[in-house]
JSON list of C-alpha atoms in Angstrom, two decimals:
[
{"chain": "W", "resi": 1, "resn": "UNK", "atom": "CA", "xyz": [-0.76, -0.55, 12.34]},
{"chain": "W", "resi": 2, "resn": "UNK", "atom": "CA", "xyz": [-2.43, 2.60, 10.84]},
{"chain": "W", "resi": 3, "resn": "UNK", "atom": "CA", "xyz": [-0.96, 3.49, 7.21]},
{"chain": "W", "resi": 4, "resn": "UNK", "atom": "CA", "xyz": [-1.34, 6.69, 5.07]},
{"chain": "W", "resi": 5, "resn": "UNK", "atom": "CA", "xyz": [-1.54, 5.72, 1.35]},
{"chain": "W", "resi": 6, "resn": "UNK", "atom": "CA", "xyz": [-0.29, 7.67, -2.08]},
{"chain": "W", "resi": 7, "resn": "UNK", "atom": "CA", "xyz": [-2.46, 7.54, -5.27]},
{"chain": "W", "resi": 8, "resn": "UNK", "atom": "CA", "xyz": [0.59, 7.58, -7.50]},
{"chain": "W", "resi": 9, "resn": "UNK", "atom": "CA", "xyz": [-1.85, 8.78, -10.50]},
{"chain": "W", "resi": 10, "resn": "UNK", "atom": "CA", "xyz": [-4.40, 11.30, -8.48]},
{"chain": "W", "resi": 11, "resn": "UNK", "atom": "CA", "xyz": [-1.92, 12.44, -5.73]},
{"chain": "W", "resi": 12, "resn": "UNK", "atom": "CA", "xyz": [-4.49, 11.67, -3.34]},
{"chain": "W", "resi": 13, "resn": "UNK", "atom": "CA", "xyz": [-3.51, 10.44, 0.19]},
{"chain": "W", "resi": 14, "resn": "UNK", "atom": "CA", "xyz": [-5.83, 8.77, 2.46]},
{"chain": "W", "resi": 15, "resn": "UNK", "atom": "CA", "xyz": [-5.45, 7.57, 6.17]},
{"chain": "W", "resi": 16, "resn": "UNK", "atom": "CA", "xyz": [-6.71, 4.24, 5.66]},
{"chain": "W", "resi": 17, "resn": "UNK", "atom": "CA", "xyz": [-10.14, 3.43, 7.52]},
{"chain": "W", "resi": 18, "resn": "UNK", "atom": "CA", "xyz": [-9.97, 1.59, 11.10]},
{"chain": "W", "resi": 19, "resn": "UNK", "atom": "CA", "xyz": [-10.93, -2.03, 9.34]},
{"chain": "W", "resi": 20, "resn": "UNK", "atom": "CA", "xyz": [-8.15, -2.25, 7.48]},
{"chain": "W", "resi": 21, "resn": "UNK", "atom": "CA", "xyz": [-5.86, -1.82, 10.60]},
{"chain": "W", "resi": 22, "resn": "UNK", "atom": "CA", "xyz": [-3.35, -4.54, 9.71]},
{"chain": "W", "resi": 23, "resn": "UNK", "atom": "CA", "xyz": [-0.16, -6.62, 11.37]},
{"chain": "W", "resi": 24, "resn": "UNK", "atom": "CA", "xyz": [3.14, -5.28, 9.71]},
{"chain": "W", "resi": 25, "resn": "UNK", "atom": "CA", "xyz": [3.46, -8.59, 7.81]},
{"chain": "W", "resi": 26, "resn": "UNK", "atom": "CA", "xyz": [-0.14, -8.13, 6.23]},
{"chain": "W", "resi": 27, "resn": "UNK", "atom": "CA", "xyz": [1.21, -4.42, 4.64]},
{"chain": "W", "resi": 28, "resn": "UNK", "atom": "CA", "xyz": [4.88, -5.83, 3.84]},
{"chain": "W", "resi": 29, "resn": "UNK", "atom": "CA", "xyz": [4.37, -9.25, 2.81]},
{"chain": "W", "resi": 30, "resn": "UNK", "atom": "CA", "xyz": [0.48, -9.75, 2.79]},
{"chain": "W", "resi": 31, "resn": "UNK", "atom": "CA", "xyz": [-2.28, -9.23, 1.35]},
{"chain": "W", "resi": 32, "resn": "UNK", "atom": "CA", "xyz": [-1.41, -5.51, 1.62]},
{"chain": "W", "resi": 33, "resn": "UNK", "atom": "CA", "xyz": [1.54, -4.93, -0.49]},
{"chain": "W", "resi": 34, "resn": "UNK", "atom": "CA", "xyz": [0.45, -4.47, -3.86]},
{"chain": "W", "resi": 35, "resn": "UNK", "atom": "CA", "xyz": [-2.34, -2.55, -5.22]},
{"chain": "W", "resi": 36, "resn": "UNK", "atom": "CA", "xyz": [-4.62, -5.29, -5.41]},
{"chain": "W", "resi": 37, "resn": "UNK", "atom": "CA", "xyz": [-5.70, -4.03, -1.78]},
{"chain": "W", "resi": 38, "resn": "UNK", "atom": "CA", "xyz": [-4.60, -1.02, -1.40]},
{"chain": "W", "resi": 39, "resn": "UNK", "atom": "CA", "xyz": [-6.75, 0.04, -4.38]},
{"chain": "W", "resi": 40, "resn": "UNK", "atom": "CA", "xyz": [-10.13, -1.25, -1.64]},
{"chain": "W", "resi": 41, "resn": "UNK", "atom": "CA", "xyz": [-8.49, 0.83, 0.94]},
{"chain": "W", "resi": 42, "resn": "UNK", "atom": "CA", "xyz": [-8.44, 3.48, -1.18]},
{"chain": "W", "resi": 43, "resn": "UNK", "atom": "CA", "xyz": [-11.99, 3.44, -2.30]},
{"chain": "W", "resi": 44, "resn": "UNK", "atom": "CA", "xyz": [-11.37, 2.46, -5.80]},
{"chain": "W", "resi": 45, "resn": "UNK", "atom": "CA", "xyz": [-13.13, -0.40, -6.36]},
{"chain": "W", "resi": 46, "resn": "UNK", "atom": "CA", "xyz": [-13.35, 0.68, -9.94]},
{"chain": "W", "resi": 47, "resn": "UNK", "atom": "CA", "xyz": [-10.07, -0.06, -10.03]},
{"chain": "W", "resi": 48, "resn": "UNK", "atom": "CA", "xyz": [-10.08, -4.10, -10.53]},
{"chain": "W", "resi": 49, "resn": "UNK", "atom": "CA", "xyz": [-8.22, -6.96, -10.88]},
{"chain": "W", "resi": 50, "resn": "UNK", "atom": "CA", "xyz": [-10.75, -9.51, -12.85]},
{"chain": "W", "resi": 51, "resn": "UNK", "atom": "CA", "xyz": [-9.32, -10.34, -15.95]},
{"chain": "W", "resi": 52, "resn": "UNK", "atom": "CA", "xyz": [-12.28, -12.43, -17.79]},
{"chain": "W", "resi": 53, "resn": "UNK", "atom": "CA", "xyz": [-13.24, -14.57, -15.24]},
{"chain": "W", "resi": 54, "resn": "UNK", "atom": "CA", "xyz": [-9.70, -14.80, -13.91]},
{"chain": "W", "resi": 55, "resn": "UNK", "atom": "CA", "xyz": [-8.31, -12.37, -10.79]},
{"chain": "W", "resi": 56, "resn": "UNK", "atom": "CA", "xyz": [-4.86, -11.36, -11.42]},
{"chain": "W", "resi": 57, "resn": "UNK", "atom": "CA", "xyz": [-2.59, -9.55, -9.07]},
{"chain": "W", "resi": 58, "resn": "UNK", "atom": "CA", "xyz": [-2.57, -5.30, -10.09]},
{"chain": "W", "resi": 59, "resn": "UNK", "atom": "CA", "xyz": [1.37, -5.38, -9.08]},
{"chain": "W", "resi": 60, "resn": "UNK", "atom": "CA", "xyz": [3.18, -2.83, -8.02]},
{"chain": "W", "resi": 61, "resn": "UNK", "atom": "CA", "xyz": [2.31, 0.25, -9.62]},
{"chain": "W", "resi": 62, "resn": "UNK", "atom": "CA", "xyz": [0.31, 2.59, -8.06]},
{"chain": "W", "resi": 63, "resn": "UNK", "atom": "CA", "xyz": [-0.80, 2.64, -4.40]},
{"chain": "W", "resi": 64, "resn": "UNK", "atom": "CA", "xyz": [3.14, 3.08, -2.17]},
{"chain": "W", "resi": 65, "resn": "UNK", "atom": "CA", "xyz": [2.46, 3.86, 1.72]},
{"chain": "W", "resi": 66, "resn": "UNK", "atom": "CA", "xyz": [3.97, 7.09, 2.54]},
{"chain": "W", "resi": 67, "resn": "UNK", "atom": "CA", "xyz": [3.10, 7.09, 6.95]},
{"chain": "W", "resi": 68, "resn": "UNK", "atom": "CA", "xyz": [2.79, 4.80, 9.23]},
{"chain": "W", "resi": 69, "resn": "UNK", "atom": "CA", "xyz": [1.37, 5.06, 12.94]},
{"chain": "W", "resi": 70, "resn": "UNK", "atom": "CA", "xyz": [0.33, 3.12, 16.42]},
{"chain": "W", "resi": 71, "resn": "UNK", "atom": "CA", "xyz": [1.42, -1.23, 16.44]},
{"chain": "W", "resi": 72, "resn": "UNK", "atom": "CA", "xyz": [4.73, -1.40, 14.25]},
{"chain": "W", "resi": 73, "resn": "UNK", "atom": "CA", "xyz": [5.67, -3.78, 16.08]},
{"chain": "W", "resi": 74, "resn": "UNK", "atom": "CA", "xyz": [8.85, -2.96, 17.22]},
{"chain": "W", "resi": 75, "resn": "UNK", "atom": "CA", "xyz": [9.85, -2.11, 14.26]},
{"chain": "W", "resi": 76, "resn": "UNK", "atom": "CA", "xyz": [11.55, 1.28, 13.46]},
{"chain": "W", "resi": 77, "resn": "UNK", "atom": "CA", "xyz": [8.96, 3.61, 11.19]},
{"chain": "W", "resi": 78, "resn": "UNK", "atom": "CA", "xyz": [11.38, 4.07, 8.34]},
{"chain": "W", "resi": 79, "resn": "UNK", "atom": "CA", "xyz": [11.90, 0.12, 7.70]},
{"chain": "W", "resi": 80, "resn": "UNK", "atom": "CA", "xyz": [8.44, -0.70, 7.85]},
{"chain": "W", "resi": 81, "resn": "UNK", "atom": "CA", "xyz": [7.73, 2.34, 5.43]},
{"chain": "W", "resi": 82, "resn": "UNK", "atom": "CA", "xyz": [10.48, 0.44, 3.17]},
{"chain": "W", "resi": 83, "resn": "UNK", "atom": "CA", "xyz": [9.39, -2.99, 3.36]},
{"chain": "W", "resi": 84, "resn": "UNK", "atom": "CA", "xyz": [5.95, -2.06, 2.63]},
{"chain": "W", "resi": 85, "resn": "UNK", "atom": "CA", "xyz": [6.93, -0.48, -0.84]},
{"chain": "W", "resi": 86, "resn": "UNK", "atom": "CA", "xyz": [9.73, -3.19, -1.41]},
{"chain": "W", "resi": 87, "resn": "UNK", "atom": "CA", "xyz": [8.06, -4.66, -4.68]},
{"chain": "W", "resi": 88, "resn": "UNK", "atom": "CA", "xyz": [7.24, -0.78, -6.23]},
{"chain": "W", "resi": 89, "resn": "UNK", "atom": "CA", "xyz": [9.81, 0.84, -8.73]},
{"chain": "W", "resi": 90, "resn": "UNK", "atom": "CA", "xyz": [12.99, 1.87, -7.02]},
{"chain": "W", "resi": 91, "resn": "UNK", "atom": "CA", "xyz": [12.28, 5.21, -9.13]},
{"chain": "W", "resi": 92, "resn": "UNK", "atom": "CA", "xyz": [9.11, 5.83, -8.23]},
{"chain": "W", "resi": 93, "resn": "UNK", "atom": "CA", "xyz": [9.58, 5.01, -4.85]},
{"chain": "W", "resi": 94, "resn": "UNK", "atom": "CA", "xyz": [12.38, 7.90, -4.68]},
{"chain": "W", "resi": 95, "resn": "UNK", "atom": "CA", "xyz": [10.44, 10.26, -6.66]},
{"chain": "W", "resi": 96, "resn": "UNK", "atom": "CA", "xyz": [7.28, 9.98, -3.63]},
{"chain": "W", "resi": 97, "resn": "UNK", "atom": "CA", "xyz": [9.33, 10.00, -0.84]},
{"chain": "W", "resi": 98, "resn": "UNK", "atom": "CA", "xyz": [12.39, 11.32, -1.16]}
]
């Protein structure tokens, strides 16, 4: 699965690079669906989640998944779309796409 990703903050969307081509689960339930990751996909690895010499989870905040294209799976576009932005604000969820 292919996904287009929203920088909440910059506006920016990106078509996330081949390599991180992932399995439905790995965007809705994975490693993929908070910002920790989707911040790498982006190309912000300014943006980090080291807290002293702890890693923390960034949440959801930031990075929601507005497109989705090729392996879903069998699942419809629309629910994976959903699922993958299950943990981000109901508000600002709405406010991105509608």
């Amino acid at each position: 699965m292919r996904t287009t990703i929203l920088d909440t903050v910059t506006g920016e969307c990106k078509h996330v690079a081949a390599e991180w081509d992932g399995d439905v689960f790995w965007w809705t339930e994975g490693n993929g669906s908070c910002d920790c990751n989707r911040a790498i996909a982006m190309g912000h690895e300014d943006v980090t989640n080291a807290v002293g010499d702890q890693e923390v989870c960034l949440g959801h905040a930031r990075f929601l998944v507005i497109d989705v294209c090729g392996d879903l799976e069998g699942h419809d576009k629309a629910d994976v779309i959903t699922q993958a932005n299950a943990g981000y604000p109901a508000d600002m969820v709405t406010r991105h796409l509608g």
